[in-house]
């Protein structure tokens, strides 16, 4: 079956702009989690969505938001971009979002803020 | 918040077994231990996970200490394609209930001929 897909794969934005990233989970998976990966901070949890509801949010400012649609596809939005937002943004899907589930990651969206 | 500690790097010869350690002394009784690996310019790939008992799958084996404060990922015969950064991650019973998920810096595995 098809894996997790993320679009776009690469993005270049200017400070102050906003950006929307998209994630399509594996068919049948209802949980989608988003992560930010940078060389300095490593992998950091952003938030998790399950059945269109945000169940948990990491320690990121309110400029980072997301949503999930009825087909489990998810988007994350970053407003008022800052240089420090340059990172690889990863989404992962799993069946129910439990610790016992395997998490399947997408290839990521590489965001560069200039 | 539970945290994992891994060596920064390890080396192995091809076709030899590799034991990648992970310390998680503050693990809670219900946290699952997951291992993922990441190749350059790719997203992390699931390897294996477990709760209390040792686990085996086609990719690797996971040995969990009796007190659950440490675990070891075992690659039985390393190949060049196993060269990657390996992450040991603790997941709560429900991801949505965690106040914060933390990840270690991972172990960069080098495999040589």
Short mmCIF file of N, CA, C and O in Angstrom, two decimals, chain A residues 9 31 33 35 37 43-45 48 55-59 88 90 94 97-107, chain B residues 32-34 36 38 41-46 49 87 89 91-104:
data_model
loop_
_atom_site.label_atom_id
_atom_site.label_comp_id
_atom_site.label_asym_id
_atom_site.label_seq_id
_atom_site.Cartn_x
_atom_site.Cartn_y
_atom_site.Cartn_z
N UNK A 9 7.71 18.91 -1.50
CA UNK A 9 8.93 18.36 -0.93
C UNK A 9 9.92 19.45 -0.55
O UNK A 9 10.67 19.31 0.42
N UNK A 31 -4.38 8.58 12.87
CA UNK A 31 -3.54 9.51 13.63
C UNK A 31 -2.44 10.07 12.74
O UNK A 31 -1.78 9.33 12.01
N UNK A 33 0.86 12.76 13.12
CA UNK A 33 1.71 13.60 13.97
C UNK A 33 2.66 14.39 13.10
O UNK A 33 3.09 13.92 12.05
N UNK A 35 6.34 16.70 13.03
CA UNK A 35 7.61 16.91 13.72
C UNK A 35 8.44 17.93 12.94
O UNK A 35 8.35 18.03 11.73
N UNK A 37 12.44 18.90 12.29
CA UNK A 37 13.80 18.39 12.46
C UNK A 37 14.80 19.43 12.00
O UNK A 37 14.77 19.88 10.84
N UNK A 43 14.92 16.07 16.32
CA UNK A 43 13.49 15.84 16.07
C UNK A 43 12.67 16.39 17.22
O UNK A 43 12.89 16.03 18.37
N UNK A 44 11.72 17.26 16.91
CA UNK A 44 10.85 17.81 17.95
C UNK A 44 9.40 17.64 17.54
O UNK A 44 9.02 17.91 16.41
N UNK A 45 8.60 17.20 18.49
CA UNK A 45 7.18 16.96 18.27
C UNK A 45 6.42 18.27 18.20
O UNK A 45 6.55 19.12 19.07
N UNK A 48 -0.27 16.35 17.32
CA UNK A 48 -0.87 15.11 16.83
C UNK A 48 -2.36 15.31 16.64
O UNK A 48 -3.03 15.95 17.46
N UNK A 55 -5.00 16.35 19.53
CA UNK A 55 -4.99 15.70 20.83
C UNK A 55 -3.83 16.16 21.70
O UNK A 55 -3.88 16.05 22.91
N UNK A 56 -2.77 16.63 21.07
CA UNK A 56 -1.61 17.02 21.84
C UNK A 56 -0.78 18.01 21.03
O UNK A 56 -0.77 17.95 19.81
N UNK A 57 -0.11 18.88 21.74
CA UNK A 57 0.70 19.90 21.08
C UNK A 57 2.02 20.01 21.81
O UNK A 57 2.07 20.02 23.05
N UNK A 58 3.10 20.12 21.06
CA UNK A 58 4.42 20.29 21.64
C UNK A 58 4.66 21.74 22.01
O UNK A 58 3.77 22.59 21.95
N UNK A 59 5.88 22.05 22.41
CA UNK A 59 6.23 23.39 22.87
C UNK A 59 6.63 24.30 21.72
O UNK A 59 7.79 24.69 21.60
N UNK A 88 13.35 20.63 8.31
CA UNK A 88 12.65 19.55 7.63
C UNK A 88 11.41 19.25 8.46
O UNK A 88 11.51 18.98 9.66
N UNK A 90 8.34 16.86 9.12
CA UNK A 90 7.96 15.47 8.89
C UNK A 90 6.58 15.20 9.45
O UNK A 90 6.22 15.72 10.50
N UNK A 94 -0.20 6.72 11.95
CA UNK A 94 -0.34 5.42 12.60
C UNK A 94 -1.82 5.11 12.71
O UNK A 94 -2.67 5.98 12.52
N UNK A 97 -2.65 6.11 16.87
CA UNK A 97 -1.85 7.07 17.63
C UNK A 97 -1.54 6.58 19.03
O UNK A 97 -1.49 7.36 19.98
N UNK A 98 -1.34 5.27 19.16
CA UNK A 98 -0.95 4.74 20.47
C UNK A 98 0.51 4.33 20.42
O UNK A 98 1.08 4.12 19.36
N UNK A 99 1.09 4.19 21.60
CA UNK A 99 2.49 3.79 21.66
C UNK A 99 2.74 2.41 21.08
O UNK A 99 3.85 2.09 20.69
N UNK A 100 1.70 1.61 21.00
CA UNK A 100 1.86 0.27 20.46
C UNK A 100 1.78 0.21 18.95
O UNK A 100 1.99 -0.84 18.35
N UNK A 101 1.49 1.34 18.32
CA UNK A 101 1.39 1.38 16.86
C UNK A 101 2.73 1.69 16.23
O UNK A 101 3.52 2.46 16.77
N UNK A 102 2.96 1.17 15.05
CA UNK A 102 4.12 1.58 14.27
C UNK A 102 3.82 2.95 13.67
O UNK A 102 2.73 3.20 13.19
N UNK A 103 4.83 3.82 13.75
CA UNK A 103 4.69 5.14 13.15
C UNK A 103 5.35 5.12 11.77
O UNK A 103 6.49 4.67 11.63
N UNK A 104 4.64 5.58 10.77
CA UNK A 104 5.20 5.62 9.43
C UNK A 104 5.41 7.08 9.04
O UNK A 104 4.45 7.85 9.01
N UNK A 105 6.66 7.41 8.76
CA UNK A 105 7.00 8.79 8.43
C UNK A 105 6.99 9.03 6.92
O UNK A 105 7.31 8.14 6.13
N UNK A 106 6.65 10.25 6.55
CA UNK A 106 6.76 10.66 5.17
C UNK A 106 8.18 11.13 4.88
O UNK A 106 9.02 11.18 5.78
N UNK A 107 8.45 11.53 3.64
CA UNK A 107 9.80 11.96 3.27
C UNK A 107 10.14 13.35 3.78
O UNK A 107 11.30 13.74 3.80
N UNK B 32 6.22 2.86 25.47
CA UNK B 32 6.72 1.89 24.50
C UNK B 32 8.09 2.36 24.00
O UNK B 32 8.34 3.56 23.87
N UNK B 33 8.96 1.42 23.71
CA UNK B 33 10.29 1.72 23.18
C UNK B 33 10.28 1.47 21.68
O UNK B 33 10.01 0.35 21.23
N UNK B 34 10.52 2.52 20.92
CA UNK B 34 10.52 2.43 19.46
C UNK B 34 11.91 2.71 18.93
O UNK B 34 12.64 3.54 19.48
N UNK B 36 13.76 3.80 15.19
CA UNK B 36 13.62 4.22 13.81
C UNK B 36 15.02 4.51 13.26
O UNK B 36 15.94 4.78 14.03
N UNK B 38 17.14 6.67 10.01
CA UNK B 38 16.96 7.71 9.00
C UNK B 38 18.19 7.78 8.10
O UNK B 38 19.31 7.98 8.57
N UNK B 41 18.55 12.58 3.68
CA UNK B 41 17.51 13.15 2.82
C UNK B 41 16.23 12.30 2.77
O UNK B 41 15.47 12.38 1.81
N UNK B 42 16.01 11.51 3.79
CA UNK B 42 14.77 10.72 3.87
C UNK B 42 14.12 10.90 5.24
O UNK B 42 14.76 11.34 6.18
N UNK B 43 12.85 10.54 5.31
CA UNK B 43 12.18 10.54 6.60
C UNK B 43 12.57 9.30 7.38
O UNK B 43 13.03 8.32 6.82
N UNK B 44 12.39 9.33 8.70
CA UNK B 44 12.70 8.15 9.51
C UNK B 44 11.89 6.94 9.07
O UNK B 44 10.74 7.07 8.64
N UNK B 45 12.51 5.77 9.21
CA UNK B 45 11.88 4.50 8.83
C UNK B 45 11.70 3.66 10.09
O UNK B 45 12.63 3.51 10.88
N UNK B 46 10.51 3.10 10.27
CA UNK B 46 10.25 2.25 11.43
C UNK B 46 11.14 1.01 11.37
O UNK B 46 11.31 0.39 10.32
N UNK B 49 9.57 -2.08 17.65
CA UNK B 49 9.18 -1.49 18.93
C UNK B 49 8.75 -2.60 19.88
O UNK B 49 8.42 -3.71 19.45
N UNK B 87 17.44 6.10 15.84
CA UNK B 87 16.81 6.81 16.95
C UNK B 87 16.04 5.84 17.84
O UNK B 87 15.27 5.01 17.36
N UNK B 89 13.25 5.98 20.65
CA UNK B 89 12.21 6.94 21.03
C UNK B 89 11.22 6.28 21.98
O UNK B 89 10.85 5.12 21.79
N UNK B 91 7.45 6.24 23.35
CA UNK B 91 6.09 6.70 23.07
C UNK B 91 5.17 6.29 24.21
O UNK B 91 5.18 5.14 24.64
N UNK B 92 4.35 7.24 24.69
CA UNK B 92 3.39 6.90 25.75
C UNK B 92 2.28 6.01 25.18
O UNK B 92 2.18 5.85 23.96
N UNK B 93 1.44 5.46 26.02
CA UNK B 93 0.35 4.59 25.53
C UNK B 93 -0.50 5.27 24.47
O UNK B 93 -0.95 4.64 23.52
N UNK B 94 -0.73 6.57 24.66
CA UNK B 94 -1.46 7.33 23.65
C UNK B 94 -0.68 8.60 23.39
O UNK B 94 -0.46 9.40 24.30
N UNK B 95 -0.25 8.79 22.15
CA UNK B 95 0.57 9.96 21.83
C UNK B 95 -0.12 11.25 22.25
O UNK B 95 0.50 12.18 22.72
N UNK B 96 -1.41 11.28 22.12
CA UNK B 96 -2.16 12.48 22.44
C UNK B 96 -2.15 12.86 23.90
O UNK B 96 -2.56 13.96 24.26
N UNK B 97 -1.69 11.98 24.76
CA UNK B 97 -1.71 12.31 26.19
C UNK B 97 -0.37 12.84 26.67
O UNK B 97 -0.24 13.28 27.79
N UNK B 98 0.64 12.79 25.84
CA UNK B 98 1.98 13.21 26.28
C UNK B 98 2.06 14.73 26.27
O UNK B 98 1.60 15.37 25.34
N UNK B 99 2.65 15.27 27.30
CA UNK B 99 2.84 16.73 27.32
C UNK B 99 3.95 17.10 26.35
O UNK B 99 3.97 18.18 25.79
N UNK B 100 4.86 16.19 26.17
CA UNK B 100 5.97 16.48 25.27
C UNK B 100 6.66 15.18 24.91
O UNK B 100 6.94 14.36 25.77
N UNK B 101 6.86 14.98 23.65
CA UNK B 101 7.63 13.82 23.21
C UNK B 101 9.06 14.28 22.98
O UNK B 101 9.30 15.30 22.35
N UNK B 102 10.01 13.56 23.53
CA UNK B 102 11.41 13.95 23.36
C UNK B 102 12.17 12.86 22.62
O UNK B 102 11.92 11.68 22.82
N UNK B 103 13.07 13.28 21.79
CA UNK B 103 13.88 12.35 21.02
C UNK B 103 15.35 12.61 21.31
O UNK B 103 15.76 13.74 21.47
N UNK B 104 16.12 11.55 21.35
CA UNK B 104 17.55 11.70 21.51
C UNK B 104 18.19 12.15 20.21
O UNK B 104 17.52 12.37 19.21
#
